Short mmCIF file of C-alpha atoms and ligand atoms in Angstrom, two decimals:
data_model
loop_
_atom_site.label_atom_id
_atom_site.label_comp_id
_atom_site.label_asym_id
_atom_site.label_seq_id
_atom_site.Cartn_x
_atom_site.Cartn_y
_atom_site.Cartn_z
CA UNK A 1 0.00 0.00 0.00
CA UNK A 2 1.05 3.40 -0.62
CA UNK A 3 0.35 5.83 2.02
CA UNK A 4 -0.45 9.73 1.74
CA UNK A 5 2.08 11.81 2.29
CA UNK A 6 2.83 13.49 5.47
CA UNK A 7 0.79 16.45 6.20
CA UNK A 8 -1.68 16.24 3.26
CA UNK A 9 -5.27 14.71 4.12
CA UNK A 10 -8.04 12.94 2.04
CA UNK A 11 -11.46 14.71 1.90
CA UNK A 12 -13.25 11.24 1.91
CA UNK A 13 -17.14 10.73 0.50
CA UNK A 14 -19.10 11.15 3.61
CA UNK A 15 -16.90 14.20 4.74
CA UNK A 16 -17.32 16.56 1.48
CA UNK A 17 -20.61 17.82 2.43
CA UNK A 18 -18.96 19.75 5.56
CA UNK A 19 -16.42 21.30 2.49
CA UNK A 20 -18.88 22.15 0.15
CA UNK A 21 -20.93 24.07 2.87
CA UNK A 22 -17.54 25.95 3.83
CA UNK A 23 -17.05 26.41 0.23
CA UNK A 24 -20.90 27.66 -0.16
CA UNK A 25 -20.79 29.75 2.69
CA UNK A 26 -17.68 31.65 1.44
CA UNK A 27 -19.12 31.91 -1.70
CA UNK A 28 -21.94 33.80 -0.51
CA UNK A 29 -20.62 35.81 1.91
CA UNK A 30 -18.10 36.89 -0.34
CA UNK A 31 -20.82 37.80 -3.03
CA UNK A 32 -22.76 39.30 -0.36
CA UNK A 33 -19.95 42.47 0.12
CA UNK A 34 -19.19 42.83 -3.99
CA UNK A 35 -16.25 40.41 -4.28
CA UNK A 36 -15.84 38.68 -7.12
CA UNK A 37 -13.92 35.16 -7.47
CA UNK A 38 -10.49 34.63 -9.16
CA UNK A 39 -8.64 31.82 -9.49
CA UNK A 40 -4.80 31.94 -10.12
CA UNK A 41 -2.58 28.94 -10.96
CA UNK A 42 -1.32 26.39 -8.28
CA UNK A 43 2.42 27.48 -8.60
CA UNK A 44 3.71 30.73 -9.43
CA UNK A 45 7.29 32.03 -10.16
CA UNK A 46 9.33 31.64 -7.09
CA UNK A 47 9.96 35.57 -7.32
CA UNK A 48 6.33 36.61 -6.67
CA UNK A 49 6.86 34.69 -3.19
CA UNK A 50 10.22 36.02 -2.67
CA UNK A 51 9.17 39.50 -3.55
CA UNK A 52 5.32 39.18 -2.12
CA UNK A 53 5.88 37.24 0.94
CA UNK A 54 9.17 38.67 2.02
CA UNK A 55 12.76 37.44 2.13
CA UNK A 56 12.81 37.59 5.99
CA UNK A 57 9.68 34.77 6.38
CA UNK A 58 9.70 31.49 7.64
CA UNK A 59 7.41 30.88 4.71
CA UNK A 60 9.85 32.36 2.30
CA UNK A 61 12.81 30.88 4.24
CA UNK A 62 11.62 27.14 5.39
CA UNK A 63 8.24 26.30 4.71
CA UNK A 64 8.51 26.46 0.72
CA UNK A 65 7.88 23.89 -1.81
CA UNK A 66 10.14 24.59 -4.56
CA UNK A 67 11.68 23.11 -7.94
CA UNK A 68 12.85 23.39 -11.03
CA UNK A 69 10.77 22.86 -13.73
CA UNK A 70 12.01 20.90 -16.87
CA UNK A 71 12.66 24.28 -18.12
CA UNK A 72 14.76 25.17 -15.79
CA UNK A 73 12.76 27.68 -13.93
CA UNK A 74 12.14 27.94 -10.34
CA UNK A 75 8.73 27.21 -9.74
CA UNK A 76 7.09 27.56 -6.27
CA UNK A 77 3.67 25.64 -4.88
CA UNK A 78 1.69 28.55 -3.39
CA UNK A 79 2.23 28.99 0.44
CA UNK A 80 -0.25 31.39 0.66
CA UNK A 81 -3.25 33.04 -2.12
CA UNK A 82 -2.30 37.16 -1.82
CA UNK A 83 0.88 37.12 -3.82
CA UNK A 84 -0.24 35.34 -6.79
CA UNK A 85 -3.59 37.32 -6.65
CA UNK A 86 -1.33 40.49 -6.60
CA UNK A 87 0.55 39.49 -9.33
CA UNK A 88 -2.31 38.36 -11.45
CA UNK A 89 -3.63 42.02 -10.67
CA UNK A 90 -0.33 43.70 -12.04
CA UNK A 91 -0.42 41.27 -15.20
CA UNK A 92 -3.53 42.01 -15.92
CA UNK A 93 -3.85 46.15 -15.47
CA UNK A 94 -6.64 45.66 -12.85
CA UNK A 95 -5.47 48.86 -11.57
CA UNK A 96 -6.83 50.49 -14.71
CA UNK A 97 -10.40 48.67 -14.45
CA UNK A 98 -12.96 49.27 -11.67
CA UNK A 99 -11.72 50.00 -8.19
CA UNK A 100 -11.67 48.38 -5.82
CA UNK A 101 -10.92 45.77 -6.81
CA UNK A 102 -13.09 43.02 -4.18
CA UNK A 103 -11.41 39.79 -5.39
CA UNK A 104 -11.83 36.30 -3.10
CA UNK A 105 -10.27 33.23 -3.54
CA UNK A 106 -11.19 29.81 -2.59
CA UNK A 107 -7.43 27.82 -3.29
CA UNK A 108 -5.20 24.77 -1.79
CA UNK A 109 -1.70 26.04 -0.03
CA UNK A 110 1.25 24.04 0.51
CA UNK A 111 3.61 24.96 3.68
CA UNK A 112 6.79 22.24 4.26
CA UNK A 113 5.88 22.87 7.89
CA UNK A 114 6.12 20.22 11.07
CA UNK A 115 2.63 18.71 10.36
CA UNK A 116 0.32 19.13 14.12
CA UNK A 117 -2.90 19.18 14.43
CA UNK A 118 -4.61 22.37 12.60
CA UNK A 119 -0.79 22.72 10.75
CA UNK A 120 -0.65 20.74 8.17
CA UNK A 121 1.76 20.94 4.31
CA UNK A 122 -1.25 21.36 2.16
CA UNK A 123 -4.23 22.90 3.45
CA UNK A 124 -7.05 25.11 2.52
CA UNK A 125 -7.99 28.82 2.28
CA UNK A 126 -11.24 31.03 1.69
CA UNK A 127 -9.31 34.48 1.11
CA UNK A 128 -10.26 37.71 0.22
CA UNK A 129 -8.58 40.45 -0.78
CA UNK A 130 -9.76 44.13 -1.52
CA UNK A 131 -7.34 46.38 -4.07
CA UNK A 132 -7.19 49.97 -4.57
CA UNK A 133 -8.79 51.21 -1.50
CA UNK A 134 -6.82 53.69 1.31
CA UNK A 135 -10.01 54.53 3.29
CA UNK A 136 -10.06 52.89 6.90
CA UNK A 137 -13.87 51.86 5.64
CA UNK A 138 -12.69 49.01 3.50
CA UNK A 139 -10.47 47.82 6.84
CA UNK A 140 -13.41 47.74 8.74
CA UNK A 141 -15.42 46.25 5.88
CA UNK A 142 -12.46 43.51 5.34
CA UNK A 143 -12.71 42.53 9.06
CA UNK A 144 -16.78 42.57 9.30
CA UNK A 145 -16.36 40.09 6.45
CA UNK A 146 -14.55 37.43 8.17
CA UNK A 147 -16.83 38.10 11.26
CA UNK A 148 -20.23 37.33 8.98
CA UNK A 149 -18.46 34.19 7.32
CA UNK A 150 -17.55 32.95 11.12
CA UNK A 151 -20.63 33.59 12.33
CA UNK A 152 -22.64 32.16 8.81
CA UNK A 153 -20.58 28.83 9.34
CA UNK A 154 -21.64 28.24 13.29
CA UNK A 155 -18.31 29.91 14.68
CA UNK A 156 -19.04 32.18 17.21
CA UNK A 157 -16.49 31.99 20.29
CA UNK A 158 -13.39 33.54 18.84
CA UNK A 159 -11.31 36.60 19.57
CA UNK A 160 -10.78 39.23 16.82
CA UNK A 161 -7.33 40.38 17.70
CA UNK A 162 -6.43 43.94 16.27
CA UNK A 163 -3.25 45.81 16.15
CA UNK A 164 -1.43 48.52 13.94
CA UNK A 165 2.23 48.26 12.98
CA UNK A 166 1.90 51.46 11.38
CA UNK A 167 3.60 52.79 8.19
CA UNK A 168 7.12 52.16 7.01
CA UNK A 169 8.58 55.78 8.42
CA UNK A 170 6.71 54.72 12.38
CA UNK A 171 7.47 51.43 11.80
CA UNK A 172 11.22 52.25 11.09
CA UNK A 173 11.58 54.57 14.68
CA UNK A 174 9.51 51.46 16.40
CA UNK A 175 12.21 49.13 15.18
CA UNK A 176 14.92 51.09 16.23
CA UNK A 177 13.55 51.25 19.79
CA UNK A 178 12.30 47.42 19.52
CA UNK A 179 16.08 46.40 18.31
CA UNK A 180 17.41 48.01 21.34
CA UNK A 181 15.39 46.91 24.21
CA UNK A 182 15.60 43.26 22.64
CA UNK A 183 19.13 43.31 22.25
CA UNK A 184 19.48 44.61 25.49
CA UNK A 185 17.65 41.12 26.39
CA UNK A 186 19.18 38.99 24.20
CA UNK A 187 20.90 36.27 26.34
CA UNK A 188 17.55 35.30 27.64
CA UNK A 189 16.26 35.05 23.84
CA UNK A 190 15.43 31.47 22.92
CA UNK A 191 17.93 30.69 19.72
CA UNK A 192 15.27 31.83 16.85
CA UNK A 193 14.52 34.86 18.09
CA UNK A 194 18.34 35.90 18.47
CA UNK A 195 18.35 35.29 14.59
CA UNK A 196 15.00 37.14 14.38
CA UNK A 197 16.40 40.55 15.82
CA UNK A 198 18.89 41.59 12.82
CA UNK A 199 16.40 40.10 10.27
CA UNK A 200 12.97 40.83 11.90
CA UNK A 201 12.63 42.21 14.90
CA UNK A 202 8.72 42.75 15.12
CA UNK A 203 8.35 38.59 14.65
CA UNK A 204 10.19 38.32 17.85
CA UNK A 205 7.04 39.62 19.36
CA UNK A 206 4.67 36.50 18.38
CA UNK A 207 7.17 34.18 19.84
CA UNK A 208 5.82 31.36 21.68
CA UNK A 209 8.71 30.22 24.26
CA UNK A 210 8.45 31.59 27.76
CA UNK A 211 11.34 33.74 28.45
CA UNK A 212 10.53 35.52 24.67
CA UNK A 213 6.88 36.00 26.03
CA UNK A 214 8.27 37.72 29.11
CA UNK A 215 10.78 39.83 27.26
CA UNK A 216 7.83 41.30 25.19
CA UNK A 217 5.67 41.70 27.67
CA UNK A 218 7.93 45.15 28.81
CA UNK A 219 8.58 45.57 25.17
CA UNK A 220 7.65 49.29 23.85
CA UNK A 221 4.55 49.15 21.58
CA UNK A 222 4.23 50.14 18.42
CA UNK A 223 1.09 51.80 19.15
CA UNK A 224 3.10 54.44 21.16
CA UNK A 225 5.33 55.00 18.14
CA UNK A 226 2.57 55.46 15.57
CA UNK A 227 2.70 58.68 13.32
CA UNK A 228 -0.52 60.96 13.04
CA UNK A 229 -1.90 58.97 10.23
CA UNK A 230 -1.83 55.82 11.11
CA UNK A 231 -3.30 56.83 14.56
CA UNK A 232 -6.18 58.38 12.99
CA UNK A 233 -6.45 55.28 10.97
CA UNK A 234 -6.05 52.78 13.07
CA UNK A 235 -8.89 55.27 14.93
CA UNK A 236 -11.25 55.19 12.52
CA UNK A 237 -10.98 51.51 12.00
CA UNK A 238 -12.25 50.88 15.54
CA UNK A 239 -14.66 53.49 15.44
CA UNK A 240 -16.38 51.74 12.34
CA UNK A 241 -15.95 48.23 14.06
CA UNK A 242 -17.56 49.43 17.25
CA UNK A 243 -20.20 50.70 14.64
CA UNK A 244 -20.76 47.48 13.32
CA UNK A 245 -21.31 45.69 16.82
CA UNK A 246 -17.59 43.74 16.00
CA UNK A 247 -15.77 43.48 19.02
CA UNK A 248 -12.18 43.42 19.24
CA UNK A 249 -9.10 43.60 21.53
CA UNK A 250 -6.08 45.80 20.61
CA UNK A 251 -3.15 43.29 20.98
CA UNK A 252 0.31 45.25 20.31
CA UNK A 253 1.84 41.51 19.56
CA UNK A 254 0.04 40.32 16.65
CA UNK A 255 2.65 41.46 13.89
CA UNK A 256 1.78 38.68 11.15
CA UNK A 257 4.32 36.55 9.81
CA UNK A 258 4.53 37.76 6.34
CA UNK A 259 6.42 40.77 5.42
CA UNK A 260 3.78 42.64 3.58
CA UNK A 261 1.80 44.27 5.90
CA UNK A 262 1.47 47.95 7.24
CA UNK A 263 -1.11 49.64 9.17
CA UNK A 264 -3.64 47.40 10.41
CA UNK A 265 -3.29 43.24 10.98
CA UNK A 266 -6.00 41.34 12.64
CA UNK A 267 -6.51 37.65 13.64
CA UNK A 268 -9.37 35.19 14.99
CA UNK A 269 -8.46 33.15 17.56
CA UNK A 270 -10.01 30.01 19.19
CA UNK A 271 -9.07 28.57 22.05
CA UNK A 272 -10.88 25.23 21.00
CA UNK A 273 -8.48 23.51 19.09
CA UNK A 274 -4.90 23.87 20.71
CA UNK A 275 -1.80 25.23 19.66
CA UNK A 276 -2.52 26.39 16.40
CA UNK A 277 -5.53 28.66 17.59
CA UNK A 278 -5.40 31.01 14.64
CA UNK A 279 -8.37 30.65 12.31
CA UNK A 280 -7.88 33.73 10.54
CA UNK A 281 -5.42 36.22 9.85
CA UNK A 282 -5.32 39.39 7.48
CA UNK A 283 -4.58 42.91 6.97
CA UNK A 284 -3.20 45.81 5.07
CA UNK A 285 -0.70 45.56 2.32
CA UNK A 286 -0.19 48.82 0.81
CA UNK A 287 3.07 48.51 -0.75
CA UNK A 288 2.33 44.61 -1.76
CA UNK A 289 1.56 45.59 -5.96
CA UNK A 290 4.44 48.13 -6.21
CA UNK A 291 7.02 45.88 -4.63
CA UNK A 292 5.72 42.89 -7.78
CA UNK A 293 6.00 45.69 -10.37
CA UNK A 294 2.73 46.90 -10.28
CA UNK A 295 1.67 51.16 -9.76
CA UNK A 296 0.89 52.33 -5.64
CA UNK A 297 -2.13 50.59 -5.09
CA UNK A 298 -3.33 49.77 -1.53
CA UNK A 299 -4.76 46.49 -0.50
CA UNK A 300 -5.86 44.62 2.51
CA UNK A 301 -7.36 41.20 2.93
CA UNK A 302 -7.62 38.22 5.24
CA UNK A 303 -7.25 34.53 4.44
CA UNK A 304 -9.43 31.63 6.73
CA UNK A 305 -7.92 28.31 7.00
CA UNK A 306 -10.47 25.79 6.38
CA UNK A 307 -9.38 22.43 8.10
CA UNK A 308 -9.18 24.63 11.14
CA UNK A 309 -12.98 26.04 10.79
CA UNK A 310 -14.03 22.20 10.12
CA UNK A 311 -11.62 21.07 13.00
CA UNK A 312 -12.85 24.06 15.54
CA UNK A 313 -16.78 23.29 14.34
CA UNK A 314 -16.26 19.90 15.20
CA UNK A 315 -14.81 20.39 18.80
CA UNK A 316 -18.01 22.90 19.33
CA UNK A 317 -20.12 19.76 18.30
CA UNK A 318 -21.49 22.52 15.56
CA UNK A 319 -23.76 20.06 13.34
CA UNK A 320 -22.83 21.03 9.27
CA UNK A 321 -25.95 21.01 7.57
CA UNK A 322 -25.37 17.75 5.13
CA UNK A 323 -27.46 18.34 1.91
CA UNK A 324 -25.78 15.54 0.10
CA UNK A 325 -28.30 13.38 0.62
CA UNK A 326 -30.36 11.42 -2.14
CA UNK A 327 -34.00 12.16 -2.43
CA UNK A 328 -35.00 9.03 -3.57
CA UNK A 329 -33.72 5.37 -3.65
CA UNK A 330 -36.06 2.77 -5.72
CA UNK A 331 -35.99 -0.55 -4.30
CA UNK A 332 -37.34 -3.61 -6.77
CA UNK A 333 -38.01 -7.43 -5.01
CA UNK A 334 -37.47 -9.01 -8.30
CA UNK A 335 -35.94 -8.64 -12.16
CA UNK A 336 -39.16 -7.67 -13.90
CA UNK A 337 -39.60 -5.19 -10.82
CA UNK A 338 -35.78 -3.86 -11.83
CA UNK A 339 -36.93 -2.78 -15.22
CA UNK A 340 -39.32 -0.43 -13.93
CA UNK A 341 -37.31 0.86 -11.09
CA UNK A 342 -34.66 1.71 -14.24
CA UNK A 343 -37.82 3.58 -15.86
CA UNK A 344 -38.62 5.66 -12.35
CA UNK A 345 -34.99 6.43 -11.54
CA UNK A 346 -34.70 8.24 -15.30
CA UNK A 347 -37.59 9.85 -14.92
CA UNK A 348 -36.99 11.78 -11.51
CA UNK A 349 -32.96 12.20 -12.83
CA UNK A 350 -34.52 13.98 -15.92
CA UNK A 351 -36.75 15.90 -13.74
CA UNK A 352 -33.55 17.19 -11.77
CA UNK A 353 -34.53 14.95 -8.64
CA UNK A 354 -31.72 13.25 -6.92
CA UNK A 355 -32.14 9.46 -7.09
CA UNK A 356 -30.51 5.82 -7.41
CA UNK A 357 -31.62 2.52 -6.94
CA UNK A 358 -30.34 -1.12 -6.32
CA UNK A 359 -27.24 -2.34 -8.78
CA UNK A 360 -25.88 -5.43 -6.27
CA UNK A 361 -29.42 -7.52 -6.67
CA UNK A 362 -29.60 -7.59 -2.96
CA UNK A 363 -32.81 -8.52 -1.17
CA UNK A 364 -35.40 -6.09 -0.04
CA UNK A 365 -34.23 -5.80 3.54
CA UNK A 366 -30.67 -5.23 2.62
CA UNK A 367 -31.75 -2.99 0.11
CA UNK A 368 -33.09 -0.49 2.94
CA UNK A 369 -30.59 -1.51 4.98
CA UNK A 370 -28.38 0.57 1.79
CA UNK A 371 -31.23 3.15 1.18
CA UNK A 372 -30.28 4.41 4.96
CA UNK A 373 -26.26 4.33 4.87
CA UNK A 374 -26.55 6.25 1.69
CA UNK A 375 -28.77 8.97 3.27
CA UNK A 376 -31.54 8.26 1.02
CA UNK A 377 -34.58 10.55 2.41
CA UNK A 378 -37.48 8.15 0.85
CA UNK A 379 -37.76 4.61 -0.30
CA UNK A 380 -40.04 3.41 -2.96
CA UNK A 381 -40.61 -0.01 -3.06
CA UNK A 382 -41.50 -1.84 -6.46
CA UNK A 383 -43.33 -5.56 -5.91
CA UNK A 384 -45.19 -7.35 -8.59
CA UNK A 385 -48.70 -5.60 -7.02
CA UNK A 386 -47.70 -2.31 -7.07
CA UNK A 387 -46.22 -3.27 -11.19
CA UNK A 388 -49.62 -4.57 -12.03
CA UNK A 389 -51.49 -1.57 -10.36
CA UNK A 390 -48.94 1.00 -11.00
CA UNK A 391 -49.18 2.35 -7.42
CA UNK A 392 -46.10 2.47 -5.65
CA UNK A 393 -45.77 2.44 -2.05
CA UNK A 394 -43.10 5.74 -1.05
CA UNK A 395 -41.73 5.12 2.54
CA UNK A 396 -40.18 8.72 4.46
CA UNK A 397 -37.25 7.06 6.29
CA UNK A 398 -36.84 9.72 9.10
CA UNK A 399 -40.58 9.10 9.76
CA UNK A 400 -41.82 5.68 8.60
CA UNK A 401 -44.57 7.07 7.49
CA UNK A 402 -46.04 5.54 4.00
CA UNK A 403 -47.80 7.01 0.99
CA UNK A 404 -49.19 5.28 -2.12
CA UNK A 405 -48.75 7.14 -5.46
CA UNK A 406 -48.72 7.05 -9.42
CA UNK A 407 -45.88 7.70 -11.16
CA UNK A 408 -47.16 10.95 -12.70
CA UNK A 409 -47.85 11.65 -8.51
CA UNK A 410 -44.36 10.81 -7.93
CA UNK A 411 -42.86 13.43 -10.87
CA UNK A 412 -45.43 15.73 -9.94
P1 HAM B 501 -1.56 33.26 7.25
O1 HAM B 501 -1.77 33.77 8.62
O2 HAM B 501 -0.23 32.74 6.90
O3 HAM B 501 -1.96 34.44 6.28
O4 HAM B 501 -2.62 32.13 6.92
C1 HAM B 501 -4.01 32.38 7.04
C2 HAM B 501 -4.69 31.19 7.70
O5 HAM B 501 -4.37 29.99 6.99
C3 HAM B 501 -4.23 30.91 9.13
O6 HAM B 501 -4.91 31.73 10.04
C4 HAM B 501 -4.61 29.44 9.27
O7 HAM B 501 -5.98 29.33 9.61
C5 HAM B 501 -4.37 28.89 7.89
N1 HAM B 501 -3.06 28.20 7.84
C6 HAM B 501 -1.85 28.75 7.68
N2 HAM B 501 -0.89 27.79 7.65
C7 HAM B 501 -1.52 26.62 7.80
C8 HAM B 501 -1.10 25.26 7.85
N3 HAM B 501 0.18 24.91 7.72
N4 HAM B 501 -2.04 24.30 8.03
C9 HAM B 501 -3.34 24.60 8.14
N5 HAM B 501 -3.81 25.88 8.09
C10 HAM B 501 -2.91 26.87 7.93
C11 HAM B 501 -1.95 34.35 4.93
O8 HAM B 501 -1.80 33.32 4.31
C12 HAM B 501 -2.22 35.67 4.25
N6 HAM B 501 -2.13 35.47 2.80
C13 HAM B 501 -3.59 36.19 4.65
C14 HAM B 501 -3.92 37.49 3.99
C15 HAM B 501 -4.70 37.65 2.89
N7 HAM B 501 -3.48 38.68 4.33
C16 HAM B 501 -3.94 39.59 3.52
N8 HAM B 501 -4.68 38.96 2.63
#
């Protein structure tokens, strides 16, 4: 036997139903603020990561699934779904069309990450991302559309975490201050962070082991260092989500591991289903399409991982609605009785009703016995009386109740 390989996951038959309501959900939240799908290619140049994501990344610097192609290009497996819709952006002069641009993506990501639960190499993402737009309105917009998709898909105890890490002239004199109370810490650092400080100072913040967390907890904040625009941004962004009934705690230490943010970052976080709590995370990326050769258009977005909404549903014991199920299963007790149930299954398939019927010639109580493990909502059985009469008897299997109809009744 050859096994899956590590980190990836089958979405198996009787599981799908839970995706495609996900999947639906996103869909119409999505069309429910203006956004519009796209769908970009599976890999992309390496450079759009390198450039997008950021040089300084774990993504960009561990997690990465990268070849070269026959052609002797280096090809990269998307880690994430806002560089390559960036890039498709600049490629194809969305900047000149109607702005902005509300774009959402629904797209499989692959991360060379230890696989844990909720972290795994290829996962799933419903992303969305909104270009051309400086007002604070589309932040608060962004952020009220996670919230509605949480709440649409039966999520409704998680934090919305919201900081500001300001522009690149604050952020530059809150690095500078960062850099020197951490260095002035840096023997208690655990060994990743001490690589973090020349390379990324603000990451150090996130950090997970112990003595970090108690560095950063006397750590300046960047909301102290904030110049009068992003203030009034990052103002006006609370303002509207206060409007909106979306609450929200400022927390100076989500920073976002990707390098392309500025202003304001937000995640959702659950503490139902462990270490990797995050179920989404998003912000502003203002300087994302210039840096992939694009003109200065502004952007923000979020992106929700999806086996962590099925994983943190199912630890809530949040019940998917499963509409998957077959209207109709036709059970004959004999061969002449199979002809006809061949007839009645065509008929309600042409007639756009969901139905199937018996192909192992099993007997009449295994036949229900099927009709139930395949979710079949009614049974109609097909004897030799009911062929003569053409009455068939239809059987609701949630109730047990029975009702005796004609075949134009049945269509009908
Ligand atoms: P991210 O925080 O790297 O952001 O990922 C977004 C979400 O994807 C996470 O909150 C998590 O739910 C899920 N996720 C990430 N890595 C894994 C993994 N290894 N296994 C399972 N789930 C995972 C981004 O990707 C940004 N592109 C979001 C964004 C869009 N920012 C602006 N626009």
């Amino acid at each position: 036997m050859i096994n899956i390989p590590k980190g990836t996951k089958d979405v198996l038959p009787y599981d799908s139903y839970k995706w495609q309501f996900i999947e639906k959900t996103a869909r119409e939240v999505a069309k429910n603020f203006g956004a519009k799908e796209i769908r970009t290619p599976t890999f992309e140049h390496t450079e759009v990561f390198l450039r997008g994501v950021g040089q300084t990344t774990d993504i960009v610097n561990k997690e990465m699934y990268t070849f070269t192609d026959k052609g002797g290009r280096s090809i990269t497996l998307k880690p994430e779904g806002t560089a390559g819709v960036a890039r498709s952006f600049v490629e194809n002069g969305m900047h000149s069309g109607v702005l902005p641009a509300k774009l959402f993506y629904l797209t499989q990501c692959f991360r060379y990450e230890r696989p844990q639960a909720g972290r795994l190499r290829e996962f799933h993402q419903f992303g969305v991302e909104f270009l051309g737009a400086t007002n604070p309105n589309i932040d608060a917009e962004t952020i009220l559309l996670a919230k509605t998709f949480l709440d649409k898909v039966g999520i409704k105890n998680v934090t919305l975490y919201l900081n500001s890490i300001g522009c690149k002239e604050c952020r530059a004199k809150y690095k500078k201050v960062l850099s020197e109370y951490l260095r002035s810490n840096i023997d208690s650092m655990c060994e990743l962070c001490k690589d973090r400080l020349e390379k990324n100072p603000l990451r150090i913040l996130d950090c997970k082991n112990e003595n970090c967390k108690k560095i950063n907890e006397k750590a300046p904040v960047i909301l102290d260092y904030l110049c009068d625009d992003c203030k009034e941004h990052f103002e006006s962004v609370q303002n509207l989500l206060t409007l909106a009934g979306v609450e929200y705690k400022i927390n100076p230490y989500i920073v976002r591991g990707l390098d392309y943010y500025n202003k304001t970052v937000f995640e959702f976080v659950s503490n139902n289903i462990g270490a990797q709590g995050t179920v989404c995370g998003g912000g502003r990326y203002d300087g994302l399409i210039a840096e992939l050769g694009g003109s200065d258009v502004a952007g923000i977005g979020f992106a929700v991982g999806i086996e962590r909404i099925l994983m943190l549903l199912e630890n809530l014991n949040v019940e998917i609605p499963n509409d998957s199920q077959i209207e109709y299963y036709v059970a004959p007790m004999g061969e002449k009785e199979s002809e006809k149930a061949f007839e009645i299954v065509s008929m309600l398939r042409q007639k756009g009703i969901s139905a199937d019927l018996d192909h192992m010639n099993r007997g009449i109580k295994a036949q229900f016995k099927y009709a139930d493990k395949i979710g079949a909502k009614k049974v109609i059985v097909i004897g030799s009386d009911e062929l003569e009469k053409g009455i068939f008897k239809v059987k609701e299997m949630s109730t047990g109740s029975e009702e005796f109809l004609s075949i134009d009744e049945l269509v009908k």
